[in-house]
C-alpha positions as a Python dict, from the first residue, in 0.01 Angstrom:
ca = {
    (1, 'M'): (0, 0, 0),
    (2, 'G'): (-182, -298, -159),
    (3, 'L'): (-92, -478, -474),
    (4, 'P'): (-230, -356, -808),
    (5, 'S'): (-557, -527, -897),
    (6, 'L'): (-440, -643, -1242),
    (7, 'L'): (-148, -884, -1283),
    (8, 'V'): (-50, -925, -1646),
    (9, 'V'): (113, -1255, -1741),
    (10, 'T'): (347, -1235, -2042),
    (11, 'D'): (305, -1443, -2355),
    (12, 'R'): (533, -1332, -2636),
    (13, 'H'): (402, -1601, -2868),
    (14, 'G'): (46, -1466, -2847),
    (15, 'A'): (143, -1097, -2872),
    (16, 'D'): (101, -911, -3201),
    (17, 'R'): (425, -719, -3145),
    (18, 'P'): (757, -773, -2961),
    (19, 'L'): (693, -835, -2594),
    (20, 'P'): (852, -515, -2460),
    (21, 'E'): (629, -312, -2696),
    (22, 'T'): (323, -503, -2580),
    (23, 'V'): (409, -445, -2215),
    (24, 'R'): (482, -77, -2282),
    (25, 'A'): (136, -40, -2435),
    (26, 'A'): (-25, -221, -2142),
    (27, 'V'): (160, 6, -1900),
    (28, 'A'): (23, 305, -2091),
    (29, 'G'): (-321, 154, -2026),
    (30, 'G'): (-257, 148, -1651),
    (31, 'V'): (-79, -187, -1584),
    (32, 'R'): (163, -173, -1291),
    (33, 'F'): (218, -544, -1212),
    (34, 'V'): (370, -791, -1461),
    (35, 'W'): (467, -1157, -1426),
    (36, 'L'): (740, -1260, -1672),
    (37, 'R'): (643, -1612, -1772),
    (38, 'D'): (783, -1713, -2115),
    (39, 'R'): (962, -2011, -1964),
    (40, 'D'): (1083, -2148, -2300),
    (41, 'L'): (1347, -1875, -2343),
    (42, 'D'): (1710, -1956, -2265),
    (43, 'R'): (1839, -1796, -1949),
    (44, 'G'): (2036, -1518, -2119),
    (45, 'A'): (1744, -1407, -2333),
    (46, 'R'): (1512, -1422, -2034),
    (47, 'R'): (1753, -1212, -1828),
    (48, 'D'): (1766, -947, -2103),
    (49, 'L'): (1388, -948, -2132),
    (50, 'A'): (1346, -911, -1757),
    (51, 'R'): (1572, -609, -1757),
    (52, 'D'): (1384, -455, -2048),
    (53, 'L'): (1052, -498, -1865),
    (54, 'I'): (1192, -359, -1539),
    (55, 'A'): (1305, -49, -1731),
    (56, 'I'): (955, -5, -1875),
    (57, 'L'): (784, -47, -1537),
    (58, 'A'): (1024, 155, -1324),
    (59, 'P'): (918, 507, -1438),
    (60, 'V'): (557, 441, -1330),
    (61, 'G'): (645, 260, -1007),
    (62, 'G'): (545, -75, -1148),
    (63, 'C'): (682, -413, -1043),
    (64, 'L'): (801, -725, -1223),
    (65, 'V'): (796, -1074, -1081),
    (66, 'V'): (998, -1342, -1259),
    (67, 'G'): (829, -1678, -1301),
    (68, 'G'): (1002, -1967, -1129),
    (69, 'D'): (1362, -1844, -1118),
    (70, 'V'): (1470, -1698, -785),
    (71, 'E'): (1828, -1642, -890),
    (72, 'L'): (1721, -1459, -1209),
    (73, 'A'): (1494, -1234, -1002),
    (74, 'R'): (1786, -1153, -772),
    (75, 'E'): (2030, -1102, -1060),
    (76, 'T'): (1809, -865, -1256),
    (77, 'G'): (1679, -664, -963),
    (78, 'A'): (1318, -766, -1026),
    (79, 'Q'): (1077, -690, -745),
    (80, 'G'): (1016, -1058, -683),
    (81, 'V'): (945, -1406, -807),
    (82, 'H'): (633, -1604, -887),
    (83, 'L'): (674, -1969, -793),
    (84, 'P'): (497, -2268, -947),
    (85, 'G'): (289, -2494, -724),
    (86, 'S'): (558, -2759, -761),
    (87, 'A'): (799, -2538, -565),
    (88, 'G'): (594, -2611, -255),
    (89, 'I'): (623, -2450, 88),
    (90, 'D'): (999, -2499, 101),
    (91, 'G'): (1029, -2306, -225),
    (92, 'I'): (852, -2006, -74),
    (93, 'R'): (1079, -2010, 229),
    (94, 'T'): (1395, -2045, 17),
    (95, 'A'): (1285, -1757, -207),
    (96, 'R'): (1234, -1537, 99),
    (97, 'Q'): (1578, -1622, 234),
    (98, 'T'): (1736, -1548, -102),
    (99, 'L'): (1552, -1231, -198),
    (100, 'G'): (1490, -1077, 142),
    (101, 'A'): (1194, -936, 332),
    (102, 'A'): (1109, -666, 78),
    (103, 'A'): (1071, -898, -220),
    (104, 'L'): (734, -1003, -357),
    (105, 'I'): (687, -1378, -340),
    (106, 'G'): (398, -1509, -543),
    (107, 'F'): (269, -1868, -563),
    (108, 'S'): (54, -2058, -812),
    (109, 'A'): (-217, -2241, -620),
    (110, 'H'): (-478, -2481, -763),
    (111, 'S'): (-687, -2540, -450),
    (112, 'V'): (-810, -2347, -152),
    (113, 'D'): (-591, -2558, 77),
    (114, 'E'): (-282, -2450, -116),
    (115, 'I'): (-375, -2087, -53),
    (116, 'G'): (-368, -2149, 320),
    (117, 'A'): (-31, -2327, 296),
    (118, 'A'): (120, -2046, 90),
    (119, 'E'): (-3, -1791, 344),
    (120, 'A'): (149, -1986, 631),
    (121, 'A'): (483, -2012, 446),
    (122, 'G'): (507, -1635, 403),
    (123, 'A'): (400, -1573, 43),
    (124, 'D'): (285, -1219, -40),
    (125, 'Y'): (13, -1320, -282),
    (126, 'A'): (-110, -1623, -476),
    (127, 'T'): (-292, -1695, -797),
    (128, 'L'): (-575, -1946, -790),
    (129, 'S'): (-652, -2130, -1111),
    (130, 'P'): (-829, -2218, -1322),
    (131, 'I'): (-1128, -2014, -1211),
    (132, 'F'): (-1301, -2043, -1548),
    (133, 'L'): (-1248, -2281, -1839),
    (134, 'T'): (-940, -2189, -2037),
    (135, 'A'): (-750, -2343, -2327),
    (136, 'S'): (-414, -2223, -2187),
    (137, 'K'): (-434, -2448, -1874),
    (138, 'P'): (-583, -2775, -1993),
    (139, 'G'): (-391, -2989, -1744),
    (140, 'Y'): (-530, -2851, -1421),
    (141, 'G'): (-870, -3016, -1420),
    (142, 'P'): (-1212, -2854, -1420),
    (143, 'A'): (-1272, -2488, -1348),
    (144, 'L'): (-1280, -2409, -976),
    (145, 'G'): (-1544, -2142, -1009),
    (146, 'L'): (-1631, -1833, -807),
    (147, 'D'): (-1731, -2028, -497),
    (148, 'A'): (-1378, -2161, -457),
    (149, 'L'): (-1239, -1813, -522),
    (150, 'H'): (-1464, -1675, -252),
    (151, 'A'): (-1343, -1940, -6),
    (152, 'A'): (-980, -1867, -94),
    (153, 'A'): (-1035, -1495, -47),
    (154, 'A'): (-1131, -1559, 316),
    (155, 'H'): (-758, -1598, 383),
    (156, 'R'): (-557, -1282, 456),
    (157, 'L'): (-325, -1366, 166),
    (158, 'P'): (-417, -1161, -143),
    (159, 'V'): (-558, -1397, -407),
    (160, 'F'): (-562, -1326, -780),
    (161, 'A'): (-808, -1512, -1000),
    (162, 'L'): (-636, -1680, -1298),
    (163, 'G'): (-769, -1886, -1587),
    (164, 'G'): (-1031, -1778, -1836),
    (165, 'I'): (-1029, -1422, -1705),
    (166, 'D'): (-1150, -1144, -1932),
    (167, 'A'): (-1263, -784, -1882),
    (168, 'A'): (-1624, -898, -1859),
    (169, 'N'): (-1583, -1147, -1570),
    (170, 'A'): (-1310, -957, -1382),
    (171, 'R'): (-1564, -763, -1180),
    (172, 'A'): (-1731, -1084, -1058),
    (173, 'C'): (-1396, -1205, -927),
    (174, 'R'): (-1352, -888, -728),
    (175, 'E'): (-1705, -906, -598),
    (176, 'V'): (-1640, -1243, -434),
    (177, 'G'): (-1330, -1107, -258),
    (178, 'A'): (-1035, -1155, -493),
    (179, 'A'): (-756, -900, -455),
    (180, 'G'): (-745, -887, -831),
    (181, 'V'): (-716, -1090, -1146),
    (182, 'A'): (-427, -1229, -1350),
    (183, 'A'): (-470, -1204, -1722),
    (184, 'M'): (-258, -1327, -2011),
    (185, 'G'): (-447, -1357, -2337),
    (186, 'G'): (-692, -1084, -2252),
    (187, 'V'): (-409, -827, -2261),
    (188, 'M'): (-125, -994, -2450),
    (189, 'R'): (-323, -1104, -2753),
    (190, 'G'): (-491, -860, -2986),
    (191, 'P'): (-399, -534, -3152),
    (192, 'D'): (-468, -299, -2859),
    (193, 'P'): (-299, -400, -2530),
    (194, 'R'): (-342, -44, -2398),
    (195, 'G'): (-716, -48, -2451),
    (196, 'A'): (-748, -404, -2320),
    (197, 'A'): (-565, -313, -2002),
    (198, 'A'): (-781, -5, -1952),
    (199, 'R'): (-1100, -210, -1991),
    (200, 'F'): (-980, -462, -1735),
    (201, 'L'): (-894, -186, -1487),
    (202, 'A'): (-1226, -11, -1539),
    (203, 'N'): (-1402, -334, -1428),
    (204, 'L'): (-1173, -388, -1128),
    (205, 'T'): (-1229, -56, -952),
}
């Protein structure tokens, strides 16, 4: 079974309501794949939040990946971890050794070459960013664009477009071969996460 086509990235600061409520609404709109980012939380609060999100996703067969903390993913029983590019190839291999063969290991790539390296190291999927201009990732240089996404999608590793993704351009990402899209503001921010998620999914099928 393939990965869901929409990966929602958490952002409690941008949400109009407490994060578990926002995620619950997004799940009601069809979301089944969530990346717990919110890196500024202390470890105890992040652990509690991870467990809350796992409980929301479990009844619908959804999965949670914890951003950047392999031990927290193991401790909470999350389905996997999403590693930053700075973790490198060794980070992917260490995560696999720690979490086991069944865990989801994601990787944040910022070039097509990094997609190939992540695939060779045994990642299960990668995000490629920024595909479009976005205010949330100002430090990663110019937008890579759909041509780079198309080149990345030539790898067997599932690639999720990240950066400046909205419901309107999600379909274009799929059309050039992306496994899906990763969205933060497009679902987290605004009064209707359920409706936002449903609009994304309608454009990804």
